[in-house]
Coordinates of C-alpha atoms (C1' of nucleotides) in Angstrom, one line a residue:
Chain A
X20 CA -11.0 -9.4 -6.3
X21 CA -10.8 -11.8 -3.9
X22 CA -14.3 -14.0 -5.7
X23 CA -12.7 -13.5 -8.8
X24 CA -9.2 -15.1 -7.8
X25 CA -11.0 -17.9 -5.8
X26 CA -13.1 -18.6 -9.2
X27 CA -9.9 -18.8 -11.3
X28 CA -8.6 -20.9 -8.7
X29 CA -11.0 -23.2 -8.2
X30 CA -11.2 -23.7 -12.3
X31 CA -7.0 -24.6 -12.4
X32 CA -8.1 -27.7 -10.3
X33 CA -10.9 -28.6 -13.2
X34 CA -13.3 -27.0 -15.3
X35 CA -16.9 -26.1 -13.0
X36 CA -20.2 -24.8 -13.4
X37 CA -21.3 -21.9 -11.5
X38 CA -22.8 -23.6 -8.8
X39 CA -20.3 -25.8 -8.2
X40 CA -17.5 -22.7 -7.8
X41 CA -19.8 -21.2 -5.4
X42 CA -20.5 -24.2 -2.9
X43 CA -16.8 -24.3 -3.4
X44 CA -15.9 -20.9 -2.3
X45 CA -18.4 -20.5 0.8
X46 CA -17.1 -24.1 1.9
X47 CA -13.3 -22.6 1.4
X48 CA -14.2 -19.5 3.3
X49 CA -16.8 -21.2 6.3
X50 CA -20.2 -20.5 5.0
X51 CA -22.8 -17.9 5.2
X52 CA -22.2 -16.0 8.2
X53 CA -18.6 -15.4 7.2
X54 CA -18.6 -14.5 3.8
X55 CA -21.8 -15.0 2.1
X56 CA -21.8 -14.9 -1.5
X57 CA -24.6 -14.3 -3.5
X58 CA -25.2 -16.6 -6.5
X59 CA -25.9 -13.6 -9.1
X60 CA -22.2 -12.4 -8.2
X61 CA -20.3 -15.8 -9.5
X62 CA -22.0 -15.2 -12.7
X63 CA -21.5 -11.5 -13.0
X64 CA -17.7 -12.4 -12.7
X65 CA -17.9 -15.3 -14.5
X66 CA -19.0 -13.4 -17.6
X67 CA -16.7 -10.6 -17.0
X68 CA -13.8 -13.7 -17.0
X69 CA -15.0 -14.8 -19.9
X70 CA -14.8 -11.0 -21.8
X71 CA -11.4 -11.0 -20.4
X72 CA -10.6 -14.2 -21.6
X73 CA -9.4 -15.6 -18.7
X74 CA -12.0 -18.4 -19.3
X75 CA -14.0 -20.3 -21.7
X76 CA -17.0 -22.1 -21.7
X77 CA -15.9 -26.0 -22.3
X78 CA -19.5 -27.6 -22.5
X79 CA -23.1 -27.1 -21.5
X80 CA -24.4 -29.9 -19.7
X81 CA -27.7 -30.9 -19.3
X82 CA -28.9 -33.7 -17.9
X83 CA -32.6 -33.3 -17.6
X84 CA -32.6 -30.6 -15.6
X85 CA -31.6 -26.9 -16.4
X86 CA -28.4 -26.1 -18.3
X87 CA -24.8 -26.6 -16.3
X88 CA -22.6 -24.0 -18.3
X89 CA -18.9 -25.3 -17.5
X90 CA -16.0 -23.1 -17.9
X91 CA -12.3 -23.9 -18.2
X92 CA -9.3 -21.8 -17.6
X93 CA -7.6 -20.4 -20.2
X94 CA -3.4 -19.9 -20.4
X95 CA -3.9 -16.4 -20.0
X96 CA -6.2 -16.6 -16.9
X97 CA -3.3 -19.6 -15.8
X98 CA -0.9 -16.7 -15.7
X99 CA -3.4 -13.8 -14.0
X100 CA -3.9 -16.7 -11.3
X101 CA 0.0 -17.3 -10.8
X102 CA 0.9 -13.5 -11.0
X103 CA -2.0 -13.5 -8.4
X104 CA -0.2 -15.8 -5.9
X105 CA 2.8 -14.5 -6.7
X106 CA 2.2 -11.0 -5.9
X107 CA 1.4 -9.7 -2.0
X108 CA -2.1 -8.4 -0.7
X109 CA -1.9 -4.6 -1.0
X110 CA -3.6 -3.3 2.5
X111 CA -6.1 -0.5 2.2
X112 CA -3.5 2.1 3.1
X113 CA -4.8 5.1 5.4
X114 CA -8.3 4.9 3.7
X115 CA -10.1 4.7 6.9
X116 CA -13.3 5.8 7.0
X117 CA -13.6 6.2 10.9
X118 CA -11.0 8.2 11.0
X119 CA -12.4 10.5 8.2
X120 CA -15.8 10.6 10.5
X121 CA -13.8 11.3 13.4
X122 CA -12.3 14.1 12.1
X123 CA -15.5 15.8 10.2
X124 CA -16.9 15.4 14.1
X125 CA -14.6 18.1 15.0
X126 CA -15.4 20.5 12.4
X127 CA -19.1 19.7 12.2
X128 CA -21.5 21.6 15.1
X129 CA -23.9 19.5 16.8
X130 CA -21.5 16.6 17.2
X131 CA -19.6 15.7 19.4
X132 CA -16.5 12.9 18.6
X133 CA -15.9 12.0 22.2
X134 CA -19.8 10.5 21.6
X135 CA -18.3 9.4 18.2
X136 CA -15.9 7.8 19.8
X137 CA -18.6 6.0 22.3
X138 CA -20.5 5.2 19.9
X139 CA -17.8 3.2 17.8
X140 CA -16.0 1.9 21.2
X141 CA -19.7 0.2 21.6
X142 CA -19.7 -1.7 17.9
X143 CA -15.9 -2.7 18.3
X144 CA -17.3 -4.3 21.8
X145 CA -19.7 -6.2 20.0
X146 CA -18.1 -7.2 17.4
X147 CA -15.4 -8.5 19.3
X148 CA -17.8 -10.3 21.6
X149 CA -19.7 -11.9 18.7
X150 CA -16.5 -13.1 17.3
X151 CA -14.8 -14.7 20.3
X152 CA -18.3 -16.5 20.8
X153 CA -18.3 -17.8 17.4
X154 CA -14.1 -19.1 17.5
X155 CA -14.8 -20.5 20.9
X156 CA -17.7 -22.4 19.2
X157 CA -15.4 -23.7 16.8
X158 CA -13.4 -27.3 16.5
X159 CA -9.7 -26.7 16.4
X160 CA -9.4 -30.9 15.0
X161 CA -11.3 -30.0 12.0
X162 CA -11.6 -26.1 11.7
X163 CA -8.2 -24.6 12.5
X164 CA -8.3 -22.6 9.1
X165 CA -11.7 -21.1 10.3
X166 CA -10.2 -19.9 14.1
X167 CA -7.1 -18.7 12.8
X168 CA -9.7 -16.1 10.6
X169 CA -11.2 -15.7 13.4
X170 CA -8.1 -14.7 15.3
X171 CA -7.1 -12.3 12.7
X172 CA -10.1 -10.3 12.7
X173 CA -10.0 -10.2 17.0
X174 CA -6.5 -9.0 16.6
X175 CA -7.3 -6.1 14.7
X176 CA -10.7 -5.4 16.7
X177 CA -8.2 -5.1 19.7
X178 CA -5.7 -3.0 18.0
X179 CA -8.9 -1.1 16.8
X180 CA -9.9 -0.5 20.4
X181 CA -6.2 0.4 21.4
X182 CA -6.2 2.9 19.4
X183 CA -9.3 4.4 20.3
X184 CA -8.2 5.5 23.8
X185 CA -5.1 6.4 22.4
X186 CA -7.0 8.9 20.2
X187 CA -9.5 9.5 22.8
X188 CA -6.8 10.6 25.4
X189 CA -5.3 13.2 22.6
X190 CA -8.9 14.5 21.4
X191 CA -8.3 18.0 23.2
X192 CA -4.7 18.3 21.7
X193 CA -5.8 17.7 18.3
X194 CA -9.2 19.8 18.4
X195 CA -6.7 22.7 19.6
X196 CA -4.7 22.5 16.8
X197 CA -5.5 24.6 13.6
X198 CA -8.3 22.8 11.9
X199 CA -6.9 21.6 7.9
X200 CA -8.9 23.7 6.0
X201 CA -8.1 25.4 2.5
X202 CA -9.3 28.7 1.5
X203 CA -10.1 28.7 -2.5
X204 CA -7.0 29.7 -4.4
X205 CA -7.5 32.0 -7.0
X206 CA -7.3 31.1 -10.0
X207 CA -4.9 30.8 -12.8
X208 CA -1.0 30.0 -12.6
X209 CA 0.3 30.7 -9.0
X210 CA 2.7 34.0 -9.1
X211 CA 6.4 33.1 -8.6
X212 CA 6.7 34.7 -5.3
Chain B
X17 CA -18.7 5.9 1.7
X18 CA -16.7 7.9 3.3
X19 CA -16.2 10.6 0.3
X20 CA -20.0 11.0 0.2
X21 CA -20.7 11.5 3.7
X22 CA -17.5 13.9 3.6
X23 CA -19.4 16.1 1.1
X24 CA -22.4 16.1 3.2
X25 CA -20.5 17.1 6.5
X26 CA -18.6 20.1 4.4
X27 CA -22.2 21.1 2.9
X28 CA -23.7 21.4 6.7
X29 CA -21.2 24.0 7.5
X30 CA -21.8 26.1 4.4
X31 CA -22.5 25.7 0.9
X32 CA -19.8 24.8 -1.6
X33 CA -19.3 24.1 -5.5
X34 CA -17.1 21.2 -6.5
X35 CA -13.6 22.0 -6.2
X36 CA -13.7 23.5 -3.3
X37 CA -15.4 20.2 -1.4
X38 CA -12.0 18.2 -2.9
X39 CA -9.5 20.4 -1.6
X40 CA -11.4 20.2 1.7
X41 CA -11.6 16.6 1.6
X42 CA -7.9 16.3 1.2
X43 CA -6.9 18.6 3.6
X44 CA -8.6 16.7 5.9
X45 CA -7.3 13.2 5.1
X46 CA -3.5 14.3 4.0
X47 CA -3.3 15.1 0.8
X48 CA -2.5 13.2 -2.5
X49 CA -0.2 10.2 -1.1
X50 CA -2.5 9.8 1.6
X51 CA -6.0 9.0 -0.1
X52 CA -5.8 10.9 -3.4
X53 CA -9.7 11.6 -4.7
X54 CA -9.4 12.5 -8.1
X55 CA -11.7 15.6 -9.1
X56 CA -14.0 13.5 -11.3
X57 CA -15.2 11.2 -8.0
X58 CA -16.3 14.2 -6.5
X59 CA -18.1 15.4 -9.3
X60 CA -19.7 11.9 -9.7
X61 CA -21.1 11.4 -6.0
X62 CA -22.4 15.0 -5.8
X63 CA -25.0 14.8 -9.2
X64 CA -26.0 11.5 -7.5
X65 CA -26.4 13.1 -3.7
X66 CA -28.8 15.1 -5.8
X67 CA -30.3 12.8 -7.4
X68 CA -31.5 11.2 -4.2
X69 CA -32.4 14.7 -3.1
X70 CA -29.8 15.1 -0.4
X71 CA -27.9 18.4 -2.1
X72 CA -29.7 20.6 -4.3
X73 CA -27.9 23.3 -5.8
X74 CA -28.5 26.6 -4.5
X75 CA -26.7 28.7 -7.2
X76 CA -24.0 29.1 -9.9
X77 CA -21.7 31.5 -9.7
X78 CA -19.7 33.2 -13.2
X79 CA -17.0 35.5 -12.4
X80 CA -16.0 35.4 -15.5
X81 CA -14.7 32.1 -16.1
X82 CA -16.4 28.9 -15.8
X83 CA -19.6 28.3 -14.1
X84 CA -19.2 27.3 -10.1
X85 CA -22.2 25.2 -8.9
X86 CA -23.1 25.9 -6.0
X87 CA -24.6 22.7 -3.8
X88 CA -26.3 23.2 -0.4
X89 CA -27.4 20.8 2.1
X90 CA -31.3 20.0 2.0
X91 CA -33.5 18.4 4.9
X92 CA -33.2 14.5 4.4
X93 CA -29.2 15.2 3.5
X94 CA -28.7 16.6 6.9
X95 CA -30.6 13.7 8.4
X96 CA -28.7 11.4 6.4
X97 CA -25.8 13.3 7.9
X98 CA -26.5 13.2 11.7
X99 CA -27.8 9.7 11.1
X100 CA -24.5 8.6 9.9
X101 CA -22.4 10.7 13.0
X102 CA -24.9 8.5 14.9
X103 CA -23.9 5.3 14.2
X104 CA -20.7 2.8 14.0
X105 CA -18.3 2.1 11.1
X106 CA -19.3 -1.5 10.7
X107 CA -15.7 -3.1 10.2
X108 CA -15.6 -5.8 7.1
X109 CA -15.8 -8.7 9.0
X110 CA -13.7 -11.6 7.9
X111 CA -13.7 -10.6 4.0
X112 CA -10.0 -11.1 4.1
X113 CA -8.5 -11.5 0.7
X114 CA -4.9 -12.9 2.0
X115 CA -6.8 -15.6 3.9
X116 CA -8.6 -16.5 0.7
X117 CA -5.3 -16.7 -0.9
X118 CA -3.5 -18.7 1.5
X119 CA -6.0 -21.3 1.4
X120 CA -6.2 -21.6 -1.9
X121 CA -2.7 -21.8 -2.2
X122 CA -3.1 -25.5 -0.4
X123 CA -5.2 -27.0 -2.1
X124 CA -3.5 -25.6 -5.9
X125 CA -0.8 -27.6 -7.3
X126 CA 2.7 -25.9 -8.4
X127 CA 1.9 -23.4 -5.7
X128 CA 3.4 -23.1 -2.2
X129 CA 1.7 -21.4 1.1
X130 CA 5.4 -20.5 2.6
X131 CA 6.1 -19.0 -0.3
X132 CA 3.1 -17.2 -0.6
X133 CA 3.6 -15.9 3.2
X134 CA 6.8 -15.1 2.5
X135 CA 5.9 -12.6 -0.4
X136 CA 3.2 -11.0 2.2
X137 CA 5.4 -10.7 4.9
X138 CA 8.1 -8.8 2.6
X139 CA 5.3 -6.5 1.0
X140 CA 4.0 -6.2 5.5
X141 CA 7.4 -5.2 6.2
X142 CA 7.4 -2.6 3.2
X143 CA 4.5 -0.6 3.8
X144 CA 5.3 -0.9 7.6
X145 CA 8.6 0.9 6.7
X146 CA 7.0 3.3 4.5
X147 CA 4.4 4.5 7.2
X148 CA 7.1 4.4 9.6
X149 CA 9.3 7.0 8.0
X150 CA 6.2 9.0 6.6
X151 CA 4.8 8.8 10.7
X152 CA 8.6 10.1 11.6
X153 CA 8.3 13.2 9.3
X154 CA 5.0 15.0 10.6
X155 CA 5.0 17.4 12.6
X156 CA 3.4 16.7 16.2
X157 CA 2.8 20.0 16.6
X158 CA 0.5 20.6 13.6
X159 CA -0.3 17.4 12.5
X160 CA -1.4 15.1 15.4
X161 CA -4.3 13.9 13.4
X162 CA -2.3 12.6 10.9
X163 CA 0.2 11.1 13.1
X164 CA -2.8 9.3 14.8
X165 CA -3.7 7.7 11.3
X166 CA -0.5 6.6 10.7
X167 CA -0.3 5.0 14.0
X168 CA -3.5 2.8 13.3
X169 CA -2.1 1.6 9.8
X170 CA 0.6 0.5 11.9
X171 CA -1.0 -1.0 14.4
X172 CA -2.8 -3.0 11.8
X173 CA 0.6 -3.6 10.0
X174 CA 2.0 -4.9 13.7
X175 CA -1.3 -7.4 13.7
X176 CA -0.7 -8.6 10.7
X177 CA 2.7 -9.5 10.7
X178 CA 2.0 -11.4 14.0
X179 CA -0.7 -13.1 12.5
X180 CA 1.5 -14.2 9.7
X181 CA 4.1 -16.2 12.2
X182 CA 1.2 -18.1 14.2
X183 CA -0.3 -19.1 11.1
X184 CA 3.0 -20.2 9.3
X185 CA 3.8 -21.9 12.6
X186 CA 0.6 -24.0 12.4
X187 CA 0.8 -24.5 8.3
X188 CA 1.5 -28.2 8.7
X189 CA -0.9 -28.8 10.8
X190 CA -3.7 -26.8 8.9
X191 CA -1.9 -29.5 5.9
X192 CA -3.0 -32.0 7.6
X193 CA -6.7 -31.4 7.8
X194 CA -9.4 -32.3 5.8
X195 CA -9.8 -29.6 2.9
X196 CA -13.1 -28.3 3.1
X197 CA -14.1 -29.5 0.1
X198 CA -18.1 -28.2 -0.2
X199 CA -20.7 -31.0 1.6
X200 CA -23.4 -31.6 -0.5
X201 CA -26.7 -30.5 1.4
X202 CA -29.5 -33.0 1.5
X203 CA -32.3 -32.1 -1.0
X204 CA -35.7 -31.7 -0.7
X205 CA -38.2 -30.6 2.1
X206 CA -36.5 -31.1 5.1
X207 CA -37.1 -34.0 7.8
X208 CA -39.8 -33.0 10.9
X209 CA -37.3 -34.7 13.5
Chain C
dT27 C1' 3.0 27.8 -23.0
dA28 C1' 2.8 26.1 -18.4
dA29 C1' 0.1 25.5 -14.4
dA30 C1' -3.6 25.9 -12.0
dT31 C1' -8.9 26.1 -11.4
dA32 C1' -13.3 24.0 -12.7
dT33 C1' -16.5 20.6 -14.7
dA34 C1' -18.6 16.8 -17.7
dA35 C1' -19.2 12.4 -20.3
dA36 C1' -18.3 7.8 -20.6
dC37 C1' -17.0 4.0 -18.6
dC38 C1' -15.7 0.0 -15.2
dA39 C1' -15.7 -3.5 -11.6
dA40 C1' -17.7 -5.4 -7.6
dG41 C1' -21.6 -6.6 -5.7
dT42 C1' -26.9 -6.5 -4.7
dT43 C1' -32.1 -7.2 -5.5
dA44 C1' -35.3 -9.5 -7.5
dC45 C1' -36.7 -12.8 -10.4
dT46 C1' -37.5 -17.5 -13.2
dA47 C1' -37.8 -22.3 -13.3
dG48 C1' -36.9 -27.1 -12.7
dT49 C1' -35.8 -31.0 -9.1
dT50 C1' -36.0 -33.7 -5.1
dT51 C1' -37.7 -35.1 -1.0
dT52 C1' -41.0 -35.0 2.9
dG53 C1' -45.5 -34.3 5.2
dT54 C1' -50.3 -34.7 5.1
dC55 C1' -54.9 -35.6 4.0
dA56 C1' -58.7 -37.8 1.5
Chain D
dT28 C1' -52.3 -45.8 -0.9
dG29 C1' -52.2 -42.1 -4.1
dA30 C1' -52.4 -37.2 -4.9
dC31 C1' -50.4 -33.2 -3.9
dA32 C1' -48.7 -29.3 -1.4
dA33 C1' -44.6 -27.6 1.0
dA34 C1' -39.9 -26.8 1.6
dA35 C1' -35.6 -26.8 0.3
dC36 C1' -31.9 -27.3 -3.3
dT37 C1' -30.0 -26.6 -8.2
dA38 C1' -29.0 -23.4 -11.8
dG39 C1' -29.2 -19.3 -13.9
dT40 C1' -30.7 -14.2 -15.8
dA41 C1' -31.7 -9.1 -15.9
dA42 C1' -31.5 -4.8 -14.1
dC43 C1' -29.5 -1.9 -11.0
dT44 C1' -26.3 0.4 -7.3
dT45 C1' -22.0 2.0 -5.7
dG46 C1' -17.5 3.7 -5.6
dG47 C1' -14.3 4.9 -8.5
dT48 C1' -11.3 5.8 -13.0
dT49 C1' -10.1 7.7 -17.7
dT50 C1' -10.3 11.1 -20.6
dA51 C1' -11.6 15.4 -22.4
dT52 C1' -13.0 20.1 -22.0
dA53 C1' -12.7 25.3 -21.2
dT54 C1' -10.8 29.2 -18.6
dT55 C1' -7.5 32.1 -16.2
dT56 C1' -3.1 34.0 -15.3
dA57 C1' 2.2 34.2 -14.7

DNA sequence: TAAATATAAACCAAGTTACTAGTTTTGTCA
DNA sequence: TGACAAAACTAGTAACTTGGTTTATATTTA
């Protein structure tokens, strides 16, 4: 979603080729390491724009080299990109898939969550670690955007971690309660009882 | 992700047709409003966990009405399995979609970035009330894990809307910097130095 | 007929792997 | 000095994977 918003954006300031929108986007986002897009994505959505109608293709240049397909916005892809910053970011609500692992740990013999637990304490570590290195590394004159990211993702890593001794300080309560698991219904419409 | 290795986990403590492993999955997550998984996802990822030879199915039952298959857990599926209990749940570093907004809300015209945090903070604030009331109506008694869930969600919520005052108190000043506009890398084989 | 179990076929959107092919610059060697 | 290989950039295509949705189905039973 987010490469697909960024492309309509980036195409309201003037019509691009697809080279152009990505230097754009991994020099909007800081590079590589952060959020590297690969070039066979752009044009996947460009196409899929274009289907949509969101775009058009306004020329192909070619000035000796290979062909430079630019596209243009259309009015309709004008409105999807206002109704785009006009509208909030939906979080991924509850979908978490460490909790979902945490949880099967219980149920599952042979595993144990408090080593689940460890074991995900451990990456969170890291992760954290690598990050601070990398905003320390960073110029707050030039690249404020960049550690303000950079604090965003620390904050949650924290909260993350937080919430891991939390959970790991209630993992007898919960394996003590009754484990959520249905028995098959039978079928057919349930009696009235 | 998460759905798959669900199915696995369900298949290592006994075998299982279709239906069965969704009403398991969602008893274990918290039912529809929680992370509804529509029958025909289930369905989906267990003909490809057999195509890639981690199910197989052991047998289809008849009783009368419509066929139950049967899936088991083979070998390389509980490998898969322990392999994934082994390690972390890699977080999605830095692929934040707001952030992408926000920046591109400077540099587009007829678009403004207080605006734009605004309109997240009110959705933050939304879903944070939303968890909060759902959090206040489980019971602790029987459903700890799902109280634990909601807690995360709102620590994240809670990080979030922090996040959104430091950067909205730092806007002009992220205004003021140069828009990373993409630097042309130098072509050709690089210098020795 | 209403409501539930149980499954299948077709499709979709985001993103990845692997590839082609030309361009520009530098390094090196005969 | 001239030829040429090496390395990186520019620009794009095709095929595939993955996680998920839409829609359609048949069956059972109150």
């Amino acid at each position: 979603m987010s490469v697909r918003n960024a492309i309509l954006s980036f195409l309201a300031q003037r019509p691009r080729h697809g080279y152009e929108l990505r230097n754009a986007f991994e020099a909007l986002v800081g590079g590589e390491d952060t959020w590297g897009v690969k070039p066979a994505q752009i044009y996947t959505t460009l196409t899929r724009l274009e289907e949509a109608g969101l775009i058009c293709q306004e020329s192909v240049e070619q000035d000796g080299g290979p062909e430079k397909r630019i596209y243009a916005l259309t009015e309709s892809g004008l409105l999807e990109l206002q109704a785009w910053f006009g509208s909030g970011v939906e979080s991924e609500h509850q979908r978490d898939e460490f909790f979902v692992k945490l949880m099967l740990s219980l149920s599952t013999e042979g595993v144990s969550p408090y080593r689940v637990i460890h074991t995900q304490r451990g990456l969170l570590y890291q992760e954290l670690h690598d990050l601070t290195t990398r905003r320390s590394r960073s110029n707050p004159k030039t690249e404020l955007a960049q550690i303000l990211l950079f604090d965003k993702t620390i904050m949650h890593l924290e909260a993350d971690l937080r919430w891991l001794d939390m959970v790991e300080a209630r993992l007898d309560e919960i394996q003590r309660q009754p484990l959520p698991e249905p028995e098959s219904k039978p079928r057919g419409r349930p009696k009235k009882s």
